[in-house]
CSV table of C-alpha atoms in Angstrom, one decimal:
chain,number,residue,atom,x,y,z
J,11,MET,CA,13.0,-62.3,-77.6
J,12,ARG,CA,10.7,-62.4,-80.5
J,13,ILE,CA,12.7,-65.2,-82.1
J,14,LEU,CA,12.1,-67.3,-79.0
J,15,PHE,CA,8.3,-66.8,-79.2
J,16,ASP,CA,8.4,-67.6,-82.9
J,17,ASP,CA,10.3,-70.8,-82.2
J,18,ALA,CA,7.7,-71.7,-79.5
J,19,LEU,CA,5.0,-71.3,-82.1
J,20,ASP,CA,6.9,-73.4,-84.5
J,21,LEU,CA,7.3,-76.1,-81.9
J,22,VAL,CA,3.5,-76.1,-81.3
J,23,ARG,CA,3.2,-76.7,-85.0
J,24,PHE,CA,5.7,-79.6,-84.6
J,25,ARG,CA,8.4,-77.8,-86.6
J,26,VAL,CA,11.7,-78.6,-85.0
J,27,ARG,CA,15.2,-77.4,-85.9
J,28,PRO,CA,18.5,-78.9,-84.9
J,29,LEU,CA,19.5,-78.5,-81.2
J,30,GLN,CA,22.2,-75.9,-82.0
J,31,TYR,CA,19.5,-73.5,-83.2
J,32,TYR,CA,18.0,-73.4,-79.6
J,33,GLN,CA,21.2,-72.2,-77.9
J,34,TYR,CA,19.8,-68.8,-77.0
J,35,SER,CA,21.4,-66.1,-75.0
J,36,PHE,CA,20.6,-67.1,-71.4
J,37,TRP,CA,18.4,-64.1,-70.7
J,38,GLN,CA,15.8,-65.0,-73.3
J,39,PRO,CA,14.7,-68.4,-72.0
J,40,ALA,CA,15.2,-67.0,-68.4
J,41,LEU,CA,12.8,-64.2,-69.1
J,42,LEU,CA,10.2,-66.6,-70.7
J,43,LEU,CA,10.6,-69.0,-67.8
J,44,THR,CA,10.1,-66.2,-65.2
J,45,ALA,CA,7.0,-65.1,-67.1
J,46,LEU,CA,5.6,-68.6,-67.0
J,47,GLY,CA,6.2,-68.7,-63.2
J,48,ILE,CA,4.4,-65.4,-62.7
J,49,ILE,CA,1.5,-66.4,-64.9
J,50,ALA,CA,1.1,-69.7,-63.0
J,51,SER,CA,0.9,-67.9,-59.7
J,52,ALA,CA,-2.1,-65.8,-61.0
J,53,GLY,CA,-4.4,-68.8,-61.0
J,54,ALA,CA,-3.5,-70.0,-57.5
J,55,GLU,CA,-5.8,-68.0,-55.2
J,56,GLY,CA,-6.2,-71.1,-53.1
J,57,LEU,CA,-2.7,-70.7,-51.7
J,58,GLY,CA,-3.6,-67.5,-49.8
J,59,ASP,CA,-3.7,-63.8,-50.2
J,60,ASN,CA,0.1,-63.1,-50.2
J,61,VAL,CA,0.5,-62.3,-53.8
J,62,GLN,CA,4.3,-61.7,-53.6
J,63,GLY,CA,4.7,-65.0,-51.7
J,64,ARG,CA,2.7,-66.9,-54.3
J,65,VAL,CA,4.8,-65.4,-57.1
J,66,ALA,CA,8.0,-66.3,-55.2
J,67,PHE,CA,6.8,-69.8,-54.7
J,68,PHE,CA,5.9,-70.4,-58.4
J,69,LEU,CA,9.1,-68.8,-59.6
J,70,LEU,CA,11.1,-71.0,-57.3
J,71,PHE,CA,9.2,-74.1,-58.3
J,72,THR,CA,9.1,-73.3,-62.1
J,73,TRP,CA,12.9,-72.7,-62.2
J,74,LEU,CA,13.8,-75.7,-60.1
J,75,GLU,CA,11.5,-78.0,-62.0
J,76,THR,CA,12.8,-76.9,-65.4
J,77,LEU,CA,16.4,-77.1,-64.4
J,78,LEU,CA,15.9,-80.5,-62.9
J,79,PHE,CA,13.9,-81.8,-65.9
J,80,THR,CA,16.6,-80.5,-68.3
J,81,GLN,CA,19.3,-82.4,-66.4
J,82,PHE,CA,17.2,-85.5,-66.0
J,83,MET,CA,16.3,-85.7,-69.7
J,84,GLY,CA,19.9,-84.9,-70.7
J,85,LEU,CA,21.1,-87.9,-68.7
J,86,TRP,CA,18.1,-90.1,-69.9
J,87,LEU,CA,18.9,-89.3,-73.5
J,88,ARG,CA,22.6,-90.0,-73.1
J,89,LEU,CA,21.7,-93.4,-71.7
J,90,GLY,CA,19.8,-93.8,-75.0
J,91,LYS,CA,23.0,-93.3,-76.9
J,92,TRP,CA,22.4,-89.6,-77.7
J,93,LYS,CA,25.5,-87.5,-78.1
J,94,PRO,CA,24.8,-83.9,-76.9
J,95,SER,CA,25.4,-81.1,-79.4
J,96,GLY,CA,24.3,-78.4,-77.0
J,97,SER,CA,22.2,-77.6,-73.9
J,98,LEU,CA,18.5,-78.7,-73.8
J,99,PHE,CA,17.5,-75.7,-71.6
J,100,GLY,CA,16.4,-73.3,-74.4
J,101,LEU,CA,14.5,-76.0,-76.2
J,102,VAL,CA,12.7,-77.2,-73.0
J,103,VAL,CA,11.7,-73.6,-72.2
J,104,ALA,CA,10.5,-72.9,-75.7
J,105,ALA,CA,8.5,-76.2,-75.8
J,106,ASN,CA,6.8,-75.1,-72.6
J,107,GLY,CA,5.9,-71.7,-74.0
J,108,LEU,CA,2.4,-72.9,-74.8
J,109,GLN,CA,1.7,-72.7,-71.0
J,110,ILE,CA,1.6,-68.9,-71.3
J,111,ILE,CA,-2.0,-69.2,-72.4
J,112,GLU,CA,-3.0,-71.4,-69.5
J,113,PRO,CA,-4.8,-68.5,-67.6
J,114,LEU,CA,-7.3,-68.3,-70.5
J,115,THR,CA,-8.8,-71.6,-69.3
J,116,SER,CA,-10.0,-69.8,-66.2
J,117,TRP,CA,-12.5,-67.9,-68.3
J,118,LEU,CA,-14.3,-71.2,-69.0
J,119,PRO,CA,-16.9,-72.8,-66.7
J,120,ASP,CA,-15.4,-75.1,-64.0
J,121,ASP,CA,-15.6,-78.4,-65.8
J,122,ALA,CA,-14.5,-76.9,-69.1
J,123,ALA,CA,-11.7,-75.1,-67.4
J,124,LEU,CA,-10.4,-78.4,-66.0
J,125,ALA,CA,-10.7,-80.1,-69.4
J,126,GLY,CA,-9.0,-77.1,-71.1
J,127,ALA,CA,-6.1,-77.2,-68.7
J,128,PHE,CA,-5.7,-80.9,-69.1
J,129,ALA,CA,-5.8,-80.7,-72.9
J,130,LEU,CA,-3.2,-77.9,-72.7
J,131,SER,CA,-0.9,-80.0,-70.5
J,132,LEU,CA,-1.2,-83.0,-72.9
J,133,LEU,CA,-0.4,-80.8,-75.9
J,134,THR,CA,2.6,-79.4,-74.1
J,135,ILE,CA,3.9,-83.0,-73.4
J,136,MET,CA,3.3,-83.9,-77.0
J,137,VAL,CA,5.3,-80.9,-78.2
J,138,LEU,CA,8.1,-81.6,-75.7
J,139,VAL,CA,8.3,-85.3,-76.6
J,140,HIS,CA,8.3,-84.5,-80.4
J,141,ALA,CA,11.0,-81.8,-80.0
J,142,LEU,CA,13.3,-83.9,-77.9
J,143,ALA,CA,12.9,-86.9,-80.2
J,144,THR,CA,13.7,-84.8,-83.2
J,145,VAL,CA,16.8,-83.2,-81.9
J,146,SER,CA,18.2,-86.3,-80.3
J,147,GLY,CA,17.2,-89.1,-82.6
J,148,VAL,CA,16.0,-91.1,-79.6
J,149,SER,CA,12.6,-92.8,-79.9
J,150,ARG,CA,9.4,-91.0,-78.8
J,151,LYS,CA,8.5,-94.0,-76.6
J,152,ARG,CA,11.8,-93.7,-74.7
J,153,ILE,CA,11.4,-90.0,-74.2
J,154,LEU,CA,7.8,-90.4,-73.1
J,155,LEU,CA,9.0,-93.0,-70.6
J,156,GLY,CA,11.6,-90.5,-69.3
J,157,VAL,CA,8.8,-87.9,-68.9
J,158,LEU,CA,6.7,-90.4,-66.9
J,159,LEU,CA,9.7,-91.4,-64.8
J,160,PHE,CA,10.4,-87.7,-64.0
J,161,SER,CA,6.8,-87.2,-62.7
J,162,PRO,CA,7.4,-88.6,-59.2
J,163,LEU,CA,10.5,-86.3,-58.9
J,164,ALA,CA,8.3,-83.3,-60.0
J,165,MET,CA,5.7,-84.3,-57.4
J,166,LEU,CA,8.4,-84.6,-54.7
J,167,LEU,CA,9.9,-81.2,-55.7
J,168,MET,CA,6.4,-79.6,-55.6
J,169,GLY,CA,5.8,-81.0,-52.1
J,170,SER,CA,9.1,-79.9,-50.7
J,171,THR,CA,8.9,-76.5,-52.4
J,172,LEU,CA,5.4,-76.0,-51.1
J,173,SER,CA,6.5,-77.0,-47.5
J,174,LEU,CA,9.4,-74.5,-47.7
J,175,ALA,CA,7.1,-71.7,-49.0
J,176,ALA,CA,4.5,-72.4,-46.3
J,177,SER,CA,7.3,-72.3,-43.6
J,178,LEU,CA,8.3,-68.9,-44.9
J,179,ASP,CA,4.7,-67.7,-44.9
J,180,TRP,CA,4.7,-67.2,-48.7
J,181,VAL,CA,1.6,-69.4,-49.1
J,182,LYS,CA,-1.0,-71.1,-47.1
J,183,VAL,CA,-1.4,-74.9,-47.7
J,184,PRO,CA,-5.0,-75.8,-48.5
J,185,GLU,CA,-6.7,-77.9,-45.8
J,186,GLU,CA,-7.1,-80.9,-48.1
J,187,LEU,CA,-3.4,-80.9,-48.8
J,188,GLY,CA,-2.5,-80.3,-45.1
J,189,ILE,CA,-4.7,-83.3,-44.1
J,190,GLU,CA,-2.9,-85.6,-46.6
J,191,LEU,CA,0.5,-84.4,-45.4
J,192,GLN,CA,-0.4,-85.0,-41.7
J,193,GLN,CA,-2.0,-88.5,-42.1
J,194,PRO,CA,1.2,-90.5,-42.5
J,195,ALA,CA,2.7,-88.7,-39.4
J,196,GLN,CA,-0.5,-89.5,-37.4
J,197,GLY,CA,-0.4,-93.1,-38.5
J,198,ALA,CA,3.2,-93.4,-37.4
J,199,SER,CA,2.4,-92.0,-34.0
J,200,ASP,CA,-0.6,-94.3,-33.7
J,201,GLY,CA,1.6,-97.2,-34.5
J,202,GLY,CA,4.1,-96.1,-31.9
J,203,ASP,CA,1.4,-95.9,-29.3
J,204,ALA,CA,0.1,-99.3,-30.2
J,205,SER,CA,3.5,-100.9,-29.9
J,206,ALA,CA,4.0,-99.2,-26.6
J,207,VAL,CA,0.8,-100.9,-25.2
């Protein structure tokens, strides 16, 4: 496990090895990914007091998002003429390892915490794009475009996972999110009433 953490630190320093190097035993990236999900749940008090439910939601979302991203980027890179020499899963998890320090941003004042979380997200994307470009030989612009194209899928996954978690009483959806989710439905019913008149 220490090797995976050392590799994550190397990736933050933009030191990338060939893809074959990141073919870990499955339990190692699985453990780190699970830790990232649990850590993410710690800063989500706005989703209710059900701690186990919040953890379950973030674990589910973190795993699904990572697996979907790995498959999406694998396909995207193959369309860019990359010939796979191994799975991207271990590399993707290691490149996201920086997110383990995300809870430290909560120690900062509100505005600084938001800026810190944003900067951490940007750095994670830079690390991920650089790592994928290095192991695949595909241009950074194409990989960044792939990351941007994946964003709507990630948002859709977040919404559907949040809805599932709310239906299972794992989390409580904040009012501002609930209002946004209900508006399209209300608009549709209003439109139906108007057409009926």
